[in-house]
């Protein structure tokens, strides 16, 4: 018997792609292929080599290769798609839809050809619609096409709760559902600190402020950076999802999943709590929501659907 390391390809070797490669290597989750466009082949090789050379210092043996040739990604176990343009101040994620739909489609045609058995994680924005585009192009079963938003949005939400109470982030639990847009739905009723519901610790007014800051969390970073969007926390989120799959951890985390009737939605990708393991999305949890929570989720689902319409006409 020979035990093989996992092969993880990351398409898009920009800020999020390269940062994700470093985090995956640090965790030794597999060997990594970093792919970008032919015009950026040398910088991509340079980033890969630079990360590889951190290995002796940090004690990891993952191999990292830079390329623009999809043949190097052949038979990947996992493919992470970060290819595409990022927004700048004054833009919404939805403004990226036409450019990034073309990029995600062409990337997925190659993924389908060279890594037909892979589990694919999509980051490119507007991510709910891009996950739909990827699903249509790949033709893979729904458990193997996963969008990233909920881990990041939840991380922001938990950061703000921890700051508010001056407690460790490790003790904060909660999650964010819905689309990765300004009407995402942080589930306050399911949020706690050390097991104590946050509604008993934080005033309604302050909770509302935390919810609003979470919804605008991506935009807050875009405005501060001035020329791009967040990448450290997004890369950490991709690393957590990848680890859940590689180690078959059966984590319960919110990701963008294809819905066929769950929560009353058909043919839609939306952020929902899932069980993430070696087979990708192994289960979607359908929670009971109050009328108010369901109305908020309906509004978010409607926003996602309107962007999906743009990429499916
Ligand atoms: N879903 C989320 O939570 C989330 C979080 C952060 C960023 N994003 C999105 O991820 C995307 C990437 O963000 P970034 O900060 O890494 O941007 P970036 O500009 O730093 O990197 C994007 C990379 O994609 C490459 N690329 C473009 N077309 C390509 C193609 N056809 N094939 C291969 N590579 C291609 C570019 O050359 C570039 O290197 C953006 O769309 C951004 O909005 C989403
Ligand atoms: O806000 C963005 O455009 C990038 C990303 O979706 C984020 O939430 O940081």
Coordinates of C-alpha atoms and ligand atoms in Angstrom, one line a residue:
X1 CA 0.0 0.0 0.0
X2 CA 1.3 3.5 -0.8
X3 CA -0.2 6.5 0.9
X4 CA -0.3 9.5 -1.3
X5 CA -0.4 13.1 -0.3
X6 CA -3.4 15.2 -1.4
X7 CA -3.0 17.4 -4.5
X8 CA -4.5 20.8 -4.1
X9 CA -4.6 23.3 -7.0
X10 CA -5.3 27.0 -6.4
X11 CA -6.3 28.9 -9.5
X12 CA -5.5 32.6 -9.2
X13 CA -2.2 33.3 -7.6
X14 CA -3.1 36.8 -6.4
X15 CA -3.5 38.0 -2.9
X16 CA -6.0 35.4 -1.7
X17 CA -4.5 32.5 -3.8
X18 CA -0.9 33.0 -2.7
X19 CA -1.9 33.6 1.0
X20 CA -4.0 30.4 0.9
X21 CA -1.1 28.5 -0.6
X22 CA 1.1 29.5 2.4
X23 CA -1.5 28.6 4.9
X24 CA -2.1 25.2 3.3
X25 CA 1.6 24.5 3.2
X26 CA 2.0 25.5 6.8
X27 CA -0.6 23.0 7.8
X28 CA 0.9 20.3 5.4
X29 CA -2.5 19.6 3.9
X30 CA -1.0 18.5 0.6
X31 CA 1.1 19.4 -2.3
X32 CA 0.1 22.6 -3.9
X33 CA -0.1 23.8 -7.5
X34 CA -0.5 27.5 -7.9
X35 CA -2.0 28.5 -11.3
X36 CA -2.4 31.9 -13.0
X37 CA -2.5 33.3 -16.5
X38 CA 0.4 32.7 -19.0
X39 CA 1.4 36.4 -18.8
X40 CA 2.0 36.0 -15.1
X41 CA 3.8 32.6 -15.3
X42 CA 7.1 33.8 -13.9
X43 CA 5.6 35.7 -10.9
X44 CA 3.5 32.7 -10.2
X45 CA 6.6 30.4 -10.2
X46 CA 8.3 33.0 -8.0
X47 CA 5.5 33.0 -5.4
X48 CA 5.5 29.2 -5.3
X49 CA 9.3 29.0 -4.9
X50 CA 9.2 31.7 -2.2
X51 CA 6.6 29.8 -0.2
X52 CA 8.5 26.5 -0.7
X53 CA 11.6 28.2 0.7
X54 CA 9.7 29.0 3.9
X55 CA 9.5 25.2 4.4
X56 CA 12.9 24.7 6.1
X57 CA 12.1 27.6 8.5
X58 CA 8.6 26.5 9.4
X59 CA 9.2 22.8 9.1
X60 CA 6.8 21.8 6.3
X61 CA 7.4 19.4 3.5
X62 CA 4.5 20.4 1.2
X63 CA 5.7 20.9 -2.4
X64 CA 4.5 24.1 -4.1
X65 CA 4.7 24.6 -7.8
X66 CA 3.8 27.6 -9.9
X67 CA 2.4 27.3 -13.5
X68 CA 0.0 28.5 -16.1
X69 CA -0.5 25.0 -17.5
X70 CA -3.5 23.1 -16.3
X71 CA -1.8 19.8 -17.1
X72 CA 0.1 20.4 -13.9
X73 CA -3.2 20.3 -12.0
X74 CA -4.1 16.9 -13.4
X75 CA -6.0 14.7 -11.0
X76 CA -6.1 17.3 -8.2
X77 CA -8.1 16.2 -5.2
X78 CA -9.2 19.7 -4.4
X79 CA -9.3 22.8 -6.6
X80 CA -9.7 26.3 -5.1
X81 CA -10.7 29.1 -7.5
X82 CA -9.7 32.6 -6.6
X83 CA -9.3 33.8 -10.2
X84 CA -10.9 37.0 -11.1
X85 CA -10.9 40.7 -10.4
X86 CA -11.5 42.2 -6.9
X87 CA -13.6 45.3 -6.2
X88 CA -12.3 48.7 -5.4
X89 CA -13.9 51.4 -3.1
X90 CA -17.3 52.5 -4.5
X91 CA -18.0 49.1 -6.1
X92 CA -20.3 46.3 -5.0
X93 CA -19.3 42.6 -5.4
X94 CA -22.1 42.4 -8.0
X95 CA -20.2 44.9 -10.3
X96 CA -17.7 42.1 -10.9
X97 CA -20.2 39.7 -12.3
X98 CA -19.7 39.9 -16.0
X99 CA -15.9 39.8 -15.9
X100 CA -15.6 37.1 -13.3
X101 CA -18.3 34.9 -14.8
X102 CA -16.2 34.6 -18.0
X103 CA -13.1 33.9 -16.0
X104 CA -14.7 31.3 -13.7
X105 CA -16.3 29.6 -16.7
X106 CA -13.0 29.2 -18.6
X107 CA -11.2 28.0 -15.4
X108 CA -13.9 25.4 -14.8
X109 CA -13.7 24.1 -18.3
X110 CA -10.1 23.3 -17.5
X111 CA -10.9 21.9 -14.1
X112 CA -13.5 19.6 -15.7
X113 CA -11.0 18.4 -18.2
X114 CA -7.9 17.9 -15.9
X115 CA -9.4 17.3 -12.5
X116 CA -12.8 15.6 -13.1
X117 CA -12.9 14.0 -9.6
X118 CA -11.9 17.0 -7.6
X119 CA -13.9 18.9 -4.9
X120 CA -14.0 22.5 -6.0
X121 CA -14.2 25.5 -3.7
X122 CA -15.0 28.9 -5.2
X123 CA -14.0 32.2 -3.8
X124 CA -14.3 34.6 -6.8
X125 CA -17.0 37.2 -6.4
X126 CA -19.9 37.7 -6.5
X127 CA -19.4 34.3 -5.0
X128 CA -22.9 32.9 -4.7
X129 CA -23.5 33.5 -8.5
X130 CA -19.9 32.4 -9.4
X131 CA -20.5 29.1 -7.5
X132 CA -23.6 28.6 -9.6
X133 CA -21.6 29.3 -12.8
X134 CA -19.0 26.8 -11.7
X135 CA -21.7 24.2 -11.0
X136 CA -23.2 24.6 -14.4
X137 CA -19.8 24.5 -16.2
X138 CA -18.4 21.6 -14.2
X139 CA -21.4 19.3 -14.2
X140 CA -20.1 17.8 -11.0
X141 CA -22.4 16.5 -8.3
X142 CA -23.6 19.2 -5.9
X143 CA -21.5 17.9 -2.9
X144 CA -18.3 18.7 -4.8
X145 CA -19.1 22.3 -5.7
X146 CA -18.8 24.6 -2.7
X147 CA -18.6 28.4 -2.3
X148 CA -16.8 30.3 0.4
X149 CA -18.6 33.0 2.3
X150 CA -20.0 31.8 5.6
X151 CA -16.7 31.0 7.3
X152 CA -15.4 34.5 6.6
X153 CA -18.6 36.3 7.4
X154 CA -18.9 34.3 10.6
X155 CA -15.3 35.1 11.5
X156 CA -16.0 38.8 11.2
X157 CA -19.2 38.5 13.3
X158 CA -17.4 36.5 16.0
X159 CA -14.5 39.1 16.0
X160 CA -16.9 41.9 16.6
X161 CA -18.7 40.0 19.4
X162 CA -15.4 39.2 21.1
X163 CA -14.3 42.8 20.8
X164 CA -17.6 44.0 22.3
X165 CA -17.4 41.8 25.3
X166 CA -13.6 41.8 25.6
X167 CA -13.5 38.0 25.7
X168 CA -11.5 35.4 23.8
X169 CA -12.6 34.7 20.2
X170 CA -12.2 31.1 21.0
X171 CA -15.3 31.2 23.2
X172 CA -17.6 32.9 20.6
X173 CA -20.0 30.7 18.7
X174 CA -22.4 31.8 16.0
X175 CA -22.9 31.7 12.2
X176 CA -24.0 33.8 9.3
X177 CA -26.3 32.5 6.6
X178 CA -27.5 33.8 3.3
X179 CA -25.8 35.4 0.3
X180 CA -22.3 37.1 0.6
X181 CA -23.8 40.5 0.3
X182 CA -25.0 43.4 2.4
X183 CA -28.2 41.5 3.3
X184 CA -26.5 38.4 4.7
X185 CA -28.1 37.0 7.8
X186 CA -26.1 36.7 11.1
X187 CA -28.1 34.3 13.3
X188 CA -28.2 36.2 16.6
X189 CA -30.5 33.7 18.3
X190 CA -27.9 31.0 17.7
X191 CA -24.9 33.0 18.9
X192 CA -23.3 32.5 22.3
X193 CA -20.1 33.2 24.3
X194 CA -18.9 30.3 26.4
X195 CA -22.4 28.8 26.0
X196 CA -24.2 32.0 27.2
X197 CA -26.6 33.5 24.6
X198 CA -25.2 36.9 23.5
X199 CA -28.7 38.4 23.8
X200 CA -28.3 38.2 27.6
X201 CA -24.9 39.9 27.5
X202 CA -25.1 42.6 24.8
X203 CA -27.9 45.2 24.3
X204 CA -30.2 45.0 21.3
X205 CA -28.8 48.2 20.0
X206 CA -25.2 47.0 20.2
X207 CA -26.1 43.6 18.6
X208 CA -27.7 45.5 15.7
X209 CA -24.5 47.5 15.3
X210 CA -22.5 44.3 15.2
X211 CA -24.9 42.8 12.6
X212 CA -24.6 45.8 10.4
X213 CA -20.8 45.9 10.7
X214 CA -20.6 42.2 9.8
X215 CA -22.8 42.9 6.7
X216 CA -20.5 45.6 5.6
X217 CA -17.3 43.8 6.7
X218 CA -15.9 43.2 3.2
X219 CA -16.6 46.8 2.2
X220 CA -14.9 48.1 5.4
X221 CA -11.6 46.4 4.4
X222 CA -12.0 47.5 0.7
X223 CA -12.3 51.1 1.8
X224 CA -9.2 50.8 4.1
X225 CA -7.0 49.0 1.5
X226 CA -8.0 51.4 -1.3
X227 CA -7.0 49.1 -4.1
X228 CA -8.3 45.6 -3.6
X229 CA -10.1 43.5 -1.0
X230 CA -9.5 41.4 2.0
X231 CA -7.2 38.4 1.7
X232 CA -5.8 37.2 5.1
X233 CA -9.2 36.2 6.7
X234 CA -10.5 34.9 3.3
X235 CA -7.4 32.7 2.9
X236 CA -7.8 31.5 6.5
X237 CA -11.4 30.6 5.7
X238 CA -10.4 28.6 2.6
X239 CA -7.7 26.8 4.7
X240 CA -10.3 25.8 7.3
X241 CA -12.6 24.4 4.6
X242 CA -9.8 22.6 2.9
X243 CA -8.7 21.1 6.2
X244 CA -12.2 19.9 6.9
X245 CA -12.2 18.0 3.6
X246 CA -8.6 16.7 3.6
X247 CA -8.9 15.4 7.2
X248 CA -12.6 14.3 6.8
X249 CA -13.2 16.3 9.9
X250 CA -17.1 16.4 9.6
X251 CA -17.1 20.1 10.6
X252 CA -20.3 21.9 10.9
X253 CA -19.7 25.2 9.1
X254 CA -21.7 27.5 6.9
X255 CA -20.8 27.3 3.2
X256 CA -22.5 28.1 -0.1
X257 CA -24.4 25.0 -1.1
X258 CA -26.7 24.0 -3.9
X259 CA -30.3 23.9 -2.6
X260 CA -33.0 21.7 -3.9
X261 CA -35.9 22.5 -1.6
X262 CA -34.0 23.2 1.6
X263 CA -35.4 26.3 3.3
X264 CA -38.0 26.4 0.5
X265 CA -35.4 27.3 -2.2
X266 CA -35.0 25.5 -5.5
X267 CA -32.0 25.6 -7.9
X268 CA -30.1 28.2 -5.8
X269 CA -26.7 28.5 -4.3
X270 CA -26.8 30.1 -0.8
X271 CA -24.9 30.1 2.5
X272 CA -26.3 27.5 4.9
X273 CA -24.9 25.4 7.7
X274 CA -23.5 22.2 6.4
X275 CA -21.4 19.2 7.4
X276 CA -18.1 19.4 5.6
X277 CA -16.0 16.3 5.3
X278 CA -14.1 14.1 2.9
X279 CA -17.0 14.0 0.4
X280 CA -17.4 17.7 0.4
X281 CA -20.8 18.9 1.5
X282 CA -22.2 15.8 3.2
X283 CA -25.3 17.4 4.7
X284 CA -27.2 20.6 4.7
X285 CA -28.8 21.5 8.1
X286 CA -32.3 22.9 7.8
X287 CA -32.8 25.0 10.9
X288 CA -36.2 26.3 12.2
X289 CA -36.2 30.0 11.6
X290 CA -38.5 32.6 13.1
X291 CA -40.7 34.6 10.7
X292 CA -38.3 37.5 11.0
X293 CA -35.2 35.4 10.3
X294 CA -36.9 33.7 7.3
X295 CA -37.9 37.0 5.9
X296 CA -34.3 38.2 6.1
X297 CA -33.1 35.0 4.4
X298 CA -35.7 35.4 1.7
X299 CA -34.5 38.9 1.0
X300 CA -30.9 37.7 0.8
X301 CA -31.9 34.7 -1.4
X302 CA -33.7 37.1 -3.7
X303 CA -30.6 39.3 -4.1
X304 CA -28.5 36.2 -5.0
X305 CA -31.2 35.0 -7.5
X306 CA -31.1 38.4 -9.3
X307 CA -27.3 38.1 -9.8
X308 CA -27.6 34.4 -10.9
X309 CA -30.1 35.6 -13.5
X310 CA -27.4 37.8 -15.1
X311 CA -25.1 34.8 -15.5
X312 CA -27.7 32.5 -16.8
X313 CA -29.3 34.6 -19.6
Ligands
LIG1 N1 -15.9 34.9 -1.4 C1 -15.2 35.7 -0.5 O1 -15.4 35.7 0.7 C2 -14.0 36.4 -1.1 C3 -13.0 36.9 -0.2 C4 -11.9 37.6 -0.8 C5 -11.8 37.8 -2.2 N2 -12.8 37.3 -3.0 C6 -12.8 37.4 -4.4 O2 -11.7 36.6 -4.9 C7 -11.2 37.1 -6.1 C8 -9.7 37.2 -6.0 O3 -9.3 38.2 -5.0 P1 -7.8 38.6 -4.8 O4 -7.7 39.6 -3.8 O5 -7.0 37.3 -4.7 O6 -7.5 39.3 -6.2 P2 -6.1 39.4 -7.0 O7 -6.3 40.4 -8.1 O8 -5.0 39.6 -6.0 O9 -5.9 37.9 -7.6 C9 -6.7 37.4 -8.6 C10 -5.8 36.6 -9.5 O10 -6.6 35.9 -10.5 C11 -5.8 35.8 -11.7 N3 -6.6 35.5 -12.8 C12 -7.4 36.3 -13.5 N4 -8.0 35.6 -14.6 C13 -7.5 34.3 -14.5 C14 -7.7 33.2 -15.3 N5 -8.5 33.1 -16.3 N6 -7.0 32.1 -14.9 C15 -6.2 32.1 -13.8 N7 -6.0 33.1 -13.0 C16 -6.6 34.3 -13.4 C17 -5.2 37.2 -11.8 O11 -4.1 37.2 -12.7 C18 -4.7 37.5 -10.3 O12 -3.4 37.0 -10.1 C19 -12.0 38.4 -6.3 O13 -13.0 38.2 -7.2 C20 -12.5 38.8 -4.9 O14 -13.6 39.6 -5.0 C21 -13.9 36.6 -2.5
LIG2 O1 -15.6 42.5 0.0 C1 -15.0 42.0 -1.0 O2 -15.1 42.5 -2.1 C2 -14.1 40.8 -0.9 C3 -14.7 39.7 0.0 O3 -16.0 39.3 -0.5 C4 -14.8 40.1 1.4 O4 -15.9 39.9 2.0 O5 -13.8 40.5 2.0

